[in-house]
Structure formats: C-alpha cells, structure tokens
mmCIF file of C-alpha atoms in Angstrom:
data_model
loop_
_atom_site.group_PDB
_atom_site.id
_atom_site.type_symbol
_atom_site.label_atom_id
_atom_site.label_comp_id
_atom_site.label_asym_id
_atom_site.label_seq_id
_atom_site.Cartn_x
_atom_site.Cartn_y
_atom_site.Cartn_z
ATOM 1 C CA MET A 224 -8.689 -20.442 -18.500
ATOM 2 C CA THR A 225 -5.043 -20.320 -19.557
ATOM 3 C CA GLY A 226 -4.638 -20.824 -23.268
ATOM 4 C CA VAL A 227 -8.322 -20.700 -24.106
ATOM 5 C CA GLU A 228 -8.530 -18.623 -27.251
ATOM 6 C CA TRP A 229 -12.199 -18.432 -28.064
ATOM 7 C CA ASP A 230 -12.796 -15.305 -26.000
ATOM 8 C CA MET A 231 -9.875 -13.303 -27.388
ATOM 9 C CA ARG A 232 -10.350 -10.214 -29.539
ATOM 10 C CA PRO A 233 -8.327 -9.582 -32.702
ATOM 11 C CA GLY A 234 -4.685 -8.783 -31.947
ATOM 12 C CA GLU A 235 -4.819 -9.888 -28.333
ATOM 13 C CA VAL A 236 -1.802 -11.928 -27.258
ATOM 14 C CA ALA A 237 -1.604 -14.607 -24.575
ATOM 15 C CA VAL A 238 1.600 -15.957 -23.053
ATOM 16 C CA ALA A 239 2.338 -19.268 -21.369
ATOM 17 C CA LEU A 240 2.218 -18.697 -17.629
ATOM 18 C CA PRO A 241 4.746 -20.302 -15.255
ATOM 19 C CA ASP A 242 4.073 -23.880 -14.166
ATOM 20 C CA ALA A 243 3.786 -23.009 -10.490
ATOM 21 C CA PHE A 244 2.818 -20.134 -8.249
ATOM 22 C CA ASP A 245 5.469 -18.272 -6.276
ATOM 23 C CA ALA A 246 3.363 -17.225 -3.283
ATOM 24 C CA GLY A 247 -0.071 -17.784 -1.810
ATOM 25 C CA LEU A 248 -2.884 -15.446 -0.848
ATOM 26 C CA TYR A 249 -5.501 -15.707 1.852
ATOM 27 C CA PHE A 250 -8.925 -14.331 1.085
ATOM 28 C CA ILE A 251 -9.551 -12.301 4.240
ATOM 29 C CA GLY A 252 -13.168 -11.415 3.608
ATOM 30 C CA ALA A 253 -15.620 -10.449 0.905
ATOM 31 C CA ILE A 254 -16.786 -7.322 -0.837
ATOM 32 C CA ARG A 255 -20.533 -6.886 -0.967
ATOM 33 C CA THR A 256 -21.965 -4.797 -3.785
ATOM 34 C CA PRO A 257 -25.353 -4.560 -5.507
ATOM 35 C CA TRP A 258 -23.792 -5.746 -8.798
ATOM 36 C CA THR A 259 -24.088 -9.289 -10.078
ATOM 37 C CA THR A 260 -23.085 -8.768 -13.725
ATOM 38 C CA ARG A 261 -20.089 -6.980 -15.258
ATOM 39 C CA ALA A 262 -22.398 -4.628 -17.154
ATOM 40 C CA GLN A 263 -23.883 -3.295 -13.906
ATOM 41 C CA CYS A 264 -20.523 -2.454 -12.336
ATOM 42 C CA PRO A 265 -19.220 1.132 -12.308
ATOM 43 C CA LYS A 266 -16.256 1.654 -14.628
ATOM 44 C CA ASN A 267 -13.839 2.527 -11.834
ATOM 45 C CA ALA A 268 -13.556 3.712 -8.235
ATOM 46 C CA ARG A 269 -14.202 7.331 -9.150
ATOM 47 C CA GLU A 270 -17.441 6.527 -10.932
ATOM 48 C CA ALA A 271 -18.378 4.295 -7.998
ATOM 49 C CA ARG A 272 -17.730 7.099 -5.511
ATOM 50 C CA GLU A 273 -19.696 9.561 -7.635
ATOM 51 C CA ARG A 274 -22.675 7.238 -8.010
ATOM 52 C CA GLY A 275 -22.822 7.329 -4.222
ATOM 53 C CA ILE A 276 -23.943 3.741 -3.746
ATOM 54 C CA ALA A 277 -22.578 2.433 -0.466
ATOM 55 C CA CYS A 278 -20.980 -1.009 -0.587
ATOM 56 C CA ALA A 279 -19.652 -3.139 2.234
ATOM 57 C CA ILE A 280 -16.409 -4.849 3.100
ATOM 58 C CA GLU A 281 -16.959 -7.878 5.305
ATOM 59 C CA LEU A 282 -13.758 -8.911 7.046
ATOM 60 C CA ASP A 283 -13.430 -12.458 8.391
ATOM 61 C CA ALA A 284 -13.887 -12.516 12.173
ATOM 62 C CA ARG A 285 -10.405 -14.007 12.543
ATOM 63 C CA TYR A 286 -8.856 -10.636 11.632
ATOM 64 C CA GLU A 287 -11.242 -8.341 13.550
ATOM 65 C CA ALA A 288 -8.587 -6.924 15.889
ATOM 66 C CA GLY A 289 -6.759 -5.646 12.803
ATOM 67 C CA LEU A 290 -9.432 -2.978 12.379
ATOM 68 C CA LYS A 291 -8.344 -1.014 15.468
ATOM 69 C CA ASP A 292 -7.965 2.672 14.461
ATOM 70 C CA VAL A 293 -9.177 2.075 10.888
ATOM 71 C CA GLU A 294 -12.163 4.343 11.562
ATOM 72 C CA SER A 295 -9.788 7.293 11.879
ATOM 73 C CA ALA A 296 -9.054 7.134 8.130
ATOM 74 C CA THR A 297 -11.351 8.961 5.720
ATOM 75 C CA HIS A 298 -10.186 6.821 2.783
ATOM 76 C CA LEU A 299 -8.778 3.329 2.345
ATOM 77 C CA LEU A 300 -6.850 1.539 -0.381
ATOM 78 C CA VAL A 301 -8.615 -1.775 -0.887
ATOM 79 C CA LEU A 302 -7.041 -4.736 -2.704
ATOM 80 C CA TYR A 303 -9.335 -7.455 -4.034
ATOM 81 C CA TRP A 304 -9.112 -10.497 -6.246
ATOM 82 C CA MET A 305 -10.715 -10.467 -9.673
ATOM 83 C CA HIS A 306 -11.300 -14.186 -9.603
ATOM 84 C CA ALA A 307 -13.124 -14.445 -12.926
ATOM 85 C CA ALA A 308 -10.334 -12.893 -14.997
ATOM 86 C CA ARG A 309 -7.989 -14.847 -17.239
ATOM 87 C CA ARG A 310 -4.340 -14.198 -16.398
ATOM 88 C CA ASP A 311 -2.381 -14.801 -19.573
ATOM 89 C CA LEU A 312 -3.057 -11.799 -21.832
ATOM 90 C CA VAL A 313 -0.204 -9.327 -22.323
ATOM 91 C CA LEU A 314 -1.879 -7.369 -25.135
ATOM 92 C CA GLN A 315 -5.601 -6.727 -24.816
ATOM 93 C CA THR A 316 -8.406 -4.555 -26.119
ATOM 94 C CA PRO A 317 -10.643 -3.373 -23.273
ATOM 95 C CA ARG A 318 -14.359 -3.134 -23.899
ATOM 96 C CA HIS A 319 -14.500 0.575 -23.096
ATOM 97 C CA TYR A 320 -11.730 1.752 -25.437
ATOM 98 C CA GLY A 321 -11.329 -0.554 -28.391
ATOM 99 C CA GLU A 322 -7.573 -0.140 -28.804
ATOM 100 C CA LEU A 323 -4.918 -2.759 -28.257
ATOM 101 C CA ARG A 324 -2.694 -1.930 -25.277
ATOM 102 C CA GLY A 325 -0.237 -3.621 -22.978
ATOM 103 C CA THR A 326 -1.712 -5.165 -19.843
ATOM 104 C CA PHE A 327 0.514 -3.017 -17.615
ATOM 105 C CA ALA A 328 -0.810 0.166 -19.267
ATOM 106 C CA LEU A 329 -4.369 -0.832 -18.283
ATOM 107 C CA ARG A 330 -6.397 -1.294 -15.118
ATOM 108 C CA SER A 331 -8.164 -4.287 -16.661
ATOM 109 C CA PRO A 332 -8.764 -7.240 -14.314
ATOM 110 C CA VAL A 333 -7.068 -9.444 -16.926
ATOM 111 C CA ARG A 334 -3.407 -9.602 -15.770
ATOM 112 C CA PRO A 335 -0.935 -12.166 -14.409
ATOM 113 C CA ASN A 336 -2.011 -11.372 -10.849
ATOM 114 C CA PRO A 337 -5.630 -10.181 -11.029
ATOM 115 C CA ILE A 338 -5.480 -7.873 -8.016
ATOM 116 C CA ALA A 339 -7.531 -4.686 -8.207
ATOM 117 C CA ALA A 340 -6.647 -1.614 -6.149
ATOM 118 C CA SER A 341 -9.365 0.948 -5.402
ATOM 119 C CA VAL A 342 -9.481 4.044 -3.236
ATOM 120 C CA VAL A 343 -12.698 4.071 -1.227
ATOM 121 C CA GLN A 344 -14.257 6.588 1.110
ATOM 122 C CA LEU A 345 -14.924 5.083 4.511
ATOM 123 C CA LEU A 346 -18.428 5.811 5.798
ATOM 124 C CA ALA A 347 -18.666 3.634 8.899
ATOM 125 C CA VAL A 348 -17.181 0.656 10.722
ATOM 126 C CA ALA A 349 -19.482 -1.710 12.626
ATOM 127 C CA GLY A 350 -17.749 -4.794 13.972
ATOM 128 C CA THR A 351 -16.159 -6.499 10.971
ATOM 129 C CA ARG A 352 -18.305 -4.650 8.432
ATOM 130 C CA LEU A 353 -17.039 -1.492 6.746
ATOM 131 C CA SER A 354 -19.440 0.669 4.794
ATOM 132 C CA VAL A 355 -17.650 2.432 1.921
ATOM 133 C CA LEU A 356 -18.094 4.390 -1.298
ATOM 134 C CA GLY A 357 -15.958 3.521 -4.314
ATOM 135 C CA LEU A 358 -16.096 -0.183 -5.084
ATOM 136 C CA ASP A 359 -16.701 -1.188 -8.682
ATOM 137 C CA CYS A 360 -16.699 -4.973 -8.512
ATOM 138 C CA LEU A 361 -19.115 -7.881 -8.492
ATOM 139 C CA ASP A 362 -20.832 -8.951 -5.301
ATOM 140 C CA ARG A 363 -18.804 -11.423 -3.197
ATOM 141 C CA THR A 364 -15.465 -10.490 -4.722
ATOM 142 C CA PRO A 365 -12.706 -11.861 -2.452
ATOM 143 C CA LEU A 366 -10.950 -9.303 -0.245
ATOM 144 C CA ILE A 367 -7.122 -9.304 -0.137
ATOM 145 C CA ASP A 368 -6.151 -6.266 1.917
ATOM 146 C CA ILE A 369 -7.268 -3.000 3.507
ATOM 147 C CA LYS A 370 -4.749 -0.156 3.886
ATOM 148 C CA PRO A 371 -5.069 3.418 5.144
ATOM 149 C CA TYR A 372 -4.813 5.921 2.278
ATOM 150 C CA PHE A 373 -2.275 8.658 2.963
ATOM 151 C CA ALA A 374 -2.819 11.660 0.701
ATOM 152 C CA SER A 375 0.745 12.814 1.373
ATOM 153 C CA VAL A 376 2.117 9.577 -0.086
ATOM 154 C CA ASP A 377 -0.595 8.163 -2.331
ATOM 155 C CA ALA A 378 -2.123 11.227 -4.000
ATOM 156 C CA VAL A 379 -0.278 12.569 -7.044
ATOM 157 C CA ALA A 380 -2.701 15.095 -8.477
ATOM 158 C CA ASP A 381 -0.698 15.985 -11.582
ATOM 159 C CA ALA A 382 -0.088 12.422 -12.786
ATOM 160 C CA LYS A 383 -1.074 11.797 -16.399
ATOM 161 C CA VAL A 384 -1.724 8.748 -18.565
ATOM 162 C CA GLY A 385 -0.924 9.867 -22.089
ATOM 163 C CA TRP A 386 -2.994 7.305 -23.975
ATOM 164 C CA HIS A 387 -6.097 8.162 -21.974
ATOM 165 C CA LYS A 388 -8.439 10.939 -23.053
ATOM 166 C CA PRO A 389 -9.408 12.935 -19.957
ATOM 167 C CA ARG A 390 -13.098 13.176 -19.156
ATOM 168 C CA GLU A 391 -12.928 16.960 -19.216
ATOM 169 C CA ALA A 392 -10.947 17.761 -22.378
ATOM 170 C CA MET B 105 7.054 -17.708 10.775
ATOM 171 C CA THR B 106 3.469 -18.277 11.907
ATOM 172 C CA GLY B 107 3.224 -18.526 15.656
ATOM 173 C CA VAL B 108 6.809 -17.532 16.357
ATOM 174 C CA GLU B 109 6.599 -15.195 19.329
ATOM 175 C CA TRP B 110 10.163 -14.169 20.039
ATOM 176 C CA ASP B 111 10.059 -11.163 17.711
ATOM 177 C CA MET B 112 6.783 -9.727 18.985
ATOM 178 C CA ARG B 113 6.587 -6.462 20.900
ATOM 179 C CA PRO B 114 4.441 -6.039 24.050
ATOM 180 C CA GLY B 115 0.730 -6.024 23.227
ATOM 181 C CA GLU B 116 1.113 -7.372 19.713
ATOM 182 C CA VAL B 117 -1.406 -10.064 18.842
ATOM 183 C CA ALA B 118 -1.033 -12.923 16.379
ATOM 184 C CA VAL B 119 -3.886 -15.027 14.992
ATOM 185 C CA ALA B 120 -3.910 -18.540 13.581
ATOM 186 C CA LEU B 121 -3.879 -18.240 9.795
ATOM 187 C CA PRO B 122 -6.012 -20.512 7.586
ATOM 188 C CA ASP B 123 -4.613 -23.956 6.768
ATOM 189 C CA ALA B 124 -4.471 -23.335 3.035
ATOM 190 C CA PHE B 125 -4.092 -20.515 0.558
ATOM 191 C CA ASP B 126 -7.068 -19.400 -1.530
ATOM 192 C CA ALA B 127 -5.181 -18.173 -4.604
ATOM 193 C CA GLY B 128 -1.686 -18.118 -6.062
ATOM 194 C CA LEU B 129 0.582 -15.334 -7.216
ATOM 195 C CA TYR B 130 3.224 -15.268 -9.916
ATOM 196 C CA PHE B 131 6.297 -13.163 -9.285
ATOM 197 C CA ILE B 132 6.513 -11.299 -12.592
ATOM 198 C CA GLY B 133 9.870 -9.639 -12.064
ATOM 199 C CA ALA B 134 12.060 -7.983 -9.459
ATOM 200 C CA ILE B 135 12.527 -4.563 -7.965
ATOM 201 C CA ARG B 136 16.111 -3.354 -7.906
ATOM 202 C CA THR B 137 17.045 -0.797 -5.274
ATOM 203 C CA PRO B 138 20.298 0.259 -3.603
ATOM 204 C CA TRP B 139 18.982 -0.948 -0.226
ATOM 205 C CA THR B 140 19.990 -4.250 1.331
ATOM 206 C CA THR B 141 18.864 -3.658 4.948
ATOM 207 C CA ARG B 142 15.545 -2.414 6.347
ATOM 208 C CA ALA B 143 17.302 0.514 8.034
ATOM 209 C CA GLN B 144 18.517 1.847 4.675
ATOM 210 C CA CYS B 145 15.076 1.862 3.061
ATOM 211 C CA PRO B 146 13.075 5.088 2.754
ATOM 212 C CA LYS B 147 10.059 5.174 5.068
ATOM 213 C CA ASN B 148 7.519 5.308 2.239
ATOM 214 C CA ALA B 149 7.026 6.120 -1.432
ATOM 215 C CA ARG B 150 6.892 9.846 -0.819
ATOM 216 C CA GLU B 151 10.221 9.883 0.986
ATOM 217 C CA ALA B 152 11.616 7.671 -1.757
ATOM 218 C CA ARG B 153 10.419 10.073 -4.460
ATOM 219 C CA GLU B 154 11.828 13.049 -2.551
ATOM 220 C CA ARG B 155 15.228 11.438 -2.019
ATOM 221 C CA GLY B 156 15.386 11.256 -5.795
ATOM 222 C CA ILE B 157 17.218 7.943 -5.986
ATOM 223 C CA ALA B 158 16.184 6.114 -9.155
ATOM 224 C CA CYS B 159 15.326 2.453 -8.756
ATOM 225 C CA ALA B 160 14.503 -0.130 -11.383
ATOM 226 C CA ILE B 161 11.681 -2.529 -12.092
ATOM 227 C CA GLU B 162 12.868 -5.548 -14.055
ATOM 228 C CA LEU B 163 9.961 -7.347 -15.685
ATOM 229 C CA ASP B 164 10.381 -10.970 -16.751
ATOM 230 C CA ALA B 165 10.873 -11.233 -20.519
ATOM 231 C CA ARG B 166 7.773 -13.435 -20.749
ATOM 232 C CA TYR B 167 5.568 -10.386 -20.094
ATOM 233 C CA GLU B 168 7.443 -7.803 -22.190
ATOM 234 C CA ALA B 169 4.565 -7.151 -24.616
ATOM 235 C CA GLY B 170 2.490 -6.059 -21.636
ATOM 236 C CA LEU B 171 4.555 -2.859 -21.434
ATOM 237 C CA LYS B 172 3.105 -1.416 -24.650
ATOM 238 C CA ASP B 173 1.959 2.185 -23.930
ATOM 239 C CA VAL B 174 3.246 2.137 -20.342
ATOM 240 C CA GLU B 175 5.708 4.908 -21.204
ATOM 241 C CA SER B 176 2.769 7.281 -21.744
ATOM 242 C CA ALA B 177 2.056 7.265 -17.993
ATOM 243 C CA THR B 178 3.909 9.705 -15.747
ATOM 244 C CA HIS B 179 3.186 7.607 -12.643
ATOM 245 C CA LEU B 180 2.528 3.945 -11.922
ATOM 246 C CA LEU B 181 0.985 2.012 -9.058
ATOM 247 C CA VAL B 182 3.395 -0.821 -8.295
ATOM 248 C CA LEU B 183 2.461 -3.875 -6.241
ATOM 249 C CA TYR B 184 5.230 -5.953 -4.715
ATOM 250 C CA TRP B 185 5.627 -8.795 -2.281
ATOM 251 C CA MET B 186 7.144 -8.174 1.128
ATOM 252 C CA HIS B 187 8.484 -11.684 1.346
ATOM 253 C CA ALA B 188 10.305 -11.296 4.650
ATOM 254 C CA ALA B 189 7.252 -10.205 6.625
ATOM 255 C CA ARG B 190 5.336 -12.432 9.020
ATOM 256 C CA ARG B 191 1.637 -12.598 8.174
ATOM 257 C CA ASP B 192 -0.179 -13.349 11.399
ATOM 258 C CA LEU B 193 -0.152 -10.106 13.416
ATOM 259 C CA VAL B 194 -3.460 -8.239 13.734
ATOM 260 C CA LEU B 195 -2.245 -5.763 16.363
ATOM 261 C CA GLN B 196 1.260 -4.408 15.977
ATOM 262 C CA THR B 197 3.553 -1.597 17.074
ATOM 263 C CA PRO B 198 5.511 -0.218 14.139
ATOM 264 C CA ARG B 199 9.097 0.849 14.693
ATOM 265 C CA HIS B 200 8.470 4.426 13.596
ATOM 266 C CA TYR B 201 5.501 5.192 15.847
ATOM 267 C CA GLY B 202 5.576 3.074 18.985
ATOM 268 C CA GLU B 203 1.803 2.742 19.404
ATOM 269 C CA LEU B 204 -0.238 -0.397 19.090
ATOM 270 C CA ARG B 205 -2.575 -0.280 16.067
ATOM 271 C CA GLY B 206 -4.614 -2.615 13.934
ATOM 272 C CA THR B 207 -2.827 -4.064 10.921
ATOM 273 C CA PHE B 208 -5.425 -2.590 8.544
ATOM 274 C CA ALA B 209 -4.794 0.909 9.941
ATOM 275 C CA LEU B 210 -1.109 0.594 9.004
ATOM 276 C CA ARG B 211 1.012 0.312 5.858
ATOM 277 C CA SER B 212 3.336 -2.129 7.638
ATOM 278 C CA PRO B 213 4.547 -5.069 5.506
ATOM 279 C CA VAL B 214 3.321 -7.355 8.293
ATOM 280 C CA ARG B 215 -0.223 -8.346 7.193
ATOM 281 C CA PRO B 216 -2.097 -11.477 6.066
ATOM 282 C CA ASN B 217 -1.184 -10.754 2.441
ATOM 283 C CA PRO B 218 2.106 -8.827 2.495
ATOM 284 C CA ILE B 219 1.519 -6.848 -0.687
ATOM 285 C CA ALA B 220 2.863 -3.301 -0.760
ATOM 286 C CA ALA B 221 1.386 -0.646 -3.053
ATOM 287 C CA SER B 222 3.528 2.351 -4.015
ATOM 288 C CA VAL B 223 3.023 5.226 -6.418
ATOM 289 C CA VAL B 224 6.176 5.754 -8.448
ATOM 290 C CA GLN B 225 7.198 8.343 -10.984
ATOM 291 C CA LEU B 226 8.202 6.748 -14.271
ATOM 292 C CA LEU B 227 11.483 8.077 -15.644
ATOM 293 C CA ALA B 228 12.203 5.751 -18.561
ATOM 294 C CA VAL B 229 11.379 2.403 -20.134
ATOM 295 C CA ALA B 230 14.131 0.425 -21.854
ATOM 296 C CA GLY B 231 13.097 -3.044 -22.934
ATOM 297 C CA THR B 232 11.854 -4.810 -19.804
ATOM 298 C CA ARG B 233 13.547 -2.358 -17.434
ATOM 299 C CA LEU B 234 11.640 0.597 -15.989
ATOM 300 C CA SER B 235 13.528 3.351 -14.232
ATOM 301 C CA VAL B 236 11.384 4.921 -11.502
ATOM 302 C CA LEU B 237 11.397 7.169 -8.443
ATOM 303 C CA GLY B 238 9.442 6.120 -5.369
ATOM 304 C CA LEU B 239 10.337 2.597 -4.299
ATOM 305 C CA ASP B 240 11.098 2.026 -0.653
ATOM 306 C CA CYS B 241 11.885 -1.678 -0.513
ATOM 307 C CA LEU B 242 14.842 -4.021 -0.320
ATOM 308 C CA ASP B 243 16.773 -4.961 -3.440
ATOM 309 C CA ARG B 244 15.339 -7.966 -5.315
ATOM 310 C CA THR B 245 11.851 -7.612 -3.840
ATOM 311 C CA PRO B 246 9.452 -9.694 -5.983
ATOM 312 C CA LEU B 247 7.217 -7.740 -8.363
ATOM 313 C CA ILE B 248 3.494 -8.531 -8.438
ATOM 314 C CA ASP B 249 1.921 -5.923 -10.716
ATOM 315 C CA ILE B 250 2.364 -2.637 -12.575
ATOM 316 C CA LYS B 251 -0.680 -0.408 -13.154
ATOM 317 C CA PRO B 252 -1.090 3.038 -14.694
ATOM 318 C CA TYR B 253 -1.884 5.658 -12.026
ATOM 319 C CA PHE B 254 -4.924 7.745 -12.912
ATOM 320 C CA ALA B 255 -5.025 10.962 -10.888
ATOM 321 C CA SER B 256 -8.747 11.295 -11.629
ATOM 322 C CA VAL B 257 -9.442 7.978 -9.905
ATOM 323 C CA ASP B 258 -6.510 7.330 -7.571
ATOM 324 C CA ALA B 259 -5.657 10.771 -6.164
ATOM 325 C CA VAL B 260 -7.777 11.934 -3.219
ATOM 326 C CA ALA B 261 -5.931 15.003 -1.993
ATOM 327 C CA ASP B 262 -8.110 15.711 1.043
ATOM 328 C CA ALA B 263 -7.979 12.208 2.521
ATOM 329 C CA LYS B 264 -6.918 12.082 6.166
ATOM 330 C CA VAL B 265 -5.665 9.409 8.546
ATOM 331 C CA GLY B 266 -6.707 10.619 11.977
ATOM 332 C CA TRP B 267 -4.175 8.689 14.045
ATOM 333 C CA HIS B 268 -1.297 10.012 11.966
ATOM 334 C CA LYS B 269 0.396 13.292 12.783
ATOM 335 C CA PRO B 270 0.948 15.191 9.535
ATOM 336 C CA ARG B 271 4.513 16.159 8.676
ATOM 337 C CA GLU B 272 3.502 19.804 8.411
ATOM 338 C CA ALA B 273 1.410 20.398 11.543
#
C-alpha cells in the first residue's frame, strides 16, 4: 500500500521506502485468536493477558523439535507479522490517542518492518500447539519467532514512556 | 549456510528450510558497538547494561521523522538482524551452556528468523543517532526496529525459565 494516501490522517507523513528488501523472513506458523476484526482485538499484551482469553500458537511441523524445553518457561516473547499494516508512515496518529507521534515512539503495527513483539504467559504445550495468554492480534497472524522470556534480562520495571499517560495516575 | 554440517555440534539437528521467503525486511539503520568478534560481545542485554558501555543506534536519514517523541522513553525494545547466523538448526547446544535444547527455548541468534530483541536504556538522541546502554551485538549489525518499552505491558518480573540456573541461586 506504499504511497496510498487516502487512508492517512491529518499530519501523517509517509516516506518512500527502499526499492528492495534487505533480508527475508519465513513464516514459521500461525497465531490463532478469537478476533477477526481490529475492533475486537485487545489493545496490547497486558490487556490480552488480563482478559484471560487463551489463544494458540501453531508452529509448522517442520520446526517441532525446536520446542524442546520450551515448556519450562512461564513466559515467552513472541514475534509476529502484522501483514495488513502499511509500512511507509514515519509520523502517525494512532486511533487510541489522537496525537501525532513518530513511528518509533509507538507500538503501532504501521512501521517499516511490521513485526509485533508480545510477552505471553505459557499455559500448555501439546505437540506443535502452544496455549498462551497475551496475544492481541487477528486470527491467523503469521508467526515469526518464539523466544524464552528472561525476567533478569527483559523485565525493566521502572521504565517509563513520558508521552504516555499511565493507567493508574 | 543451509545444510552445511561442518560447524554443527554433536546432537544438533538441522531442518530443510522452505524454498522461498514469505516476507521481506528493510534494514533501517545500523547498530554501532565496540565489538568486532563474538567473544568480545556481552552475553545478553542485561550484561551489556551492567557493563555500562554506551553503544549507538544509527537510523537511516529516510526515517528520521519517526524519532519524534522517542526521547521521552527511558527504555526501548530494539530488534536487529543477526546476519551471520545459520537459520536451520532446531536443536542446538549453545556455547555458554553445553546442553542440547530446542531453538525456541533459547535466545541464540541461530533460528529460522535471526531477529534479536534487546531492552536498552536510552541515554540521548541527537539527530538520527541514539546513544543507548544494553546492546550485545557485533558492530554494524543491521537494525530492524525501535519500539518504546512499556513496563506495564513488557515487564513480567516473576517470569521464570525452568531450564536456566538463575545467577543468584
């Protein structure tokens, strides 16, 4: 959808993307959720975890051996591909906030590489199917990666995002 | 390096990767670190933050407007491309541990999509250059994405990885 302007909001800015890609991704599976429209999706991984609706990660059989020891992790960092998002906006106004911000100050799916990263709670592993809490995306979203979440490395409890109004103010 | 077996350790298993990629990535900049060999690199983002050596993220000028409001975040989630890693191992024995584990139970760069995710502390933004603490990779590693880190969503302090022996036991 590069360069299409009809769905831009006032002040949003698109850039010309490079002519060619620099690397390629394999979709290694699919994320299965109950949500088939954007409006149904939770706003983020936290809301998804709190709603308590289990979703599934279906890994392609080719990679099944890669799940050895995954069940020993309570939480995973899941990367997935927001395939419906345009990639050329550098300034954008997200639905939920209504202020113009830089793409790299947002978790919007609209970005040069539309990869989402969510922390999920692992409930169960059965063959190539992982049951998890914390996914916020549409059903059949392509899966890019599954990583163990290490609190000692990945959790920074006192991090702040200045532009964002905390839920408990 | 698909299918090359000479650098595999005993028990490691490679799979045949798909014939084609499913999506393409743009390298949007480069990570600048003092490290030019794997042995010099910190083991992970936490060790990198604790060593206190500032690294830089150089964003391509094309995307500069996307940095608006980034400086209001204390921490960022940075995605980068581990371009030297083979992609076909599903069981592997990491250098640091010496036990055979599934790729998705590890943070090893060797994975179908060799994207690393690190939480960095943001020190300063000057034009398209971000000074940060917490990168563990080789100099000139390709940059894939910069996201604000939201403690409320991304920090799960009580997460555990069962196979991993905690540093403070």
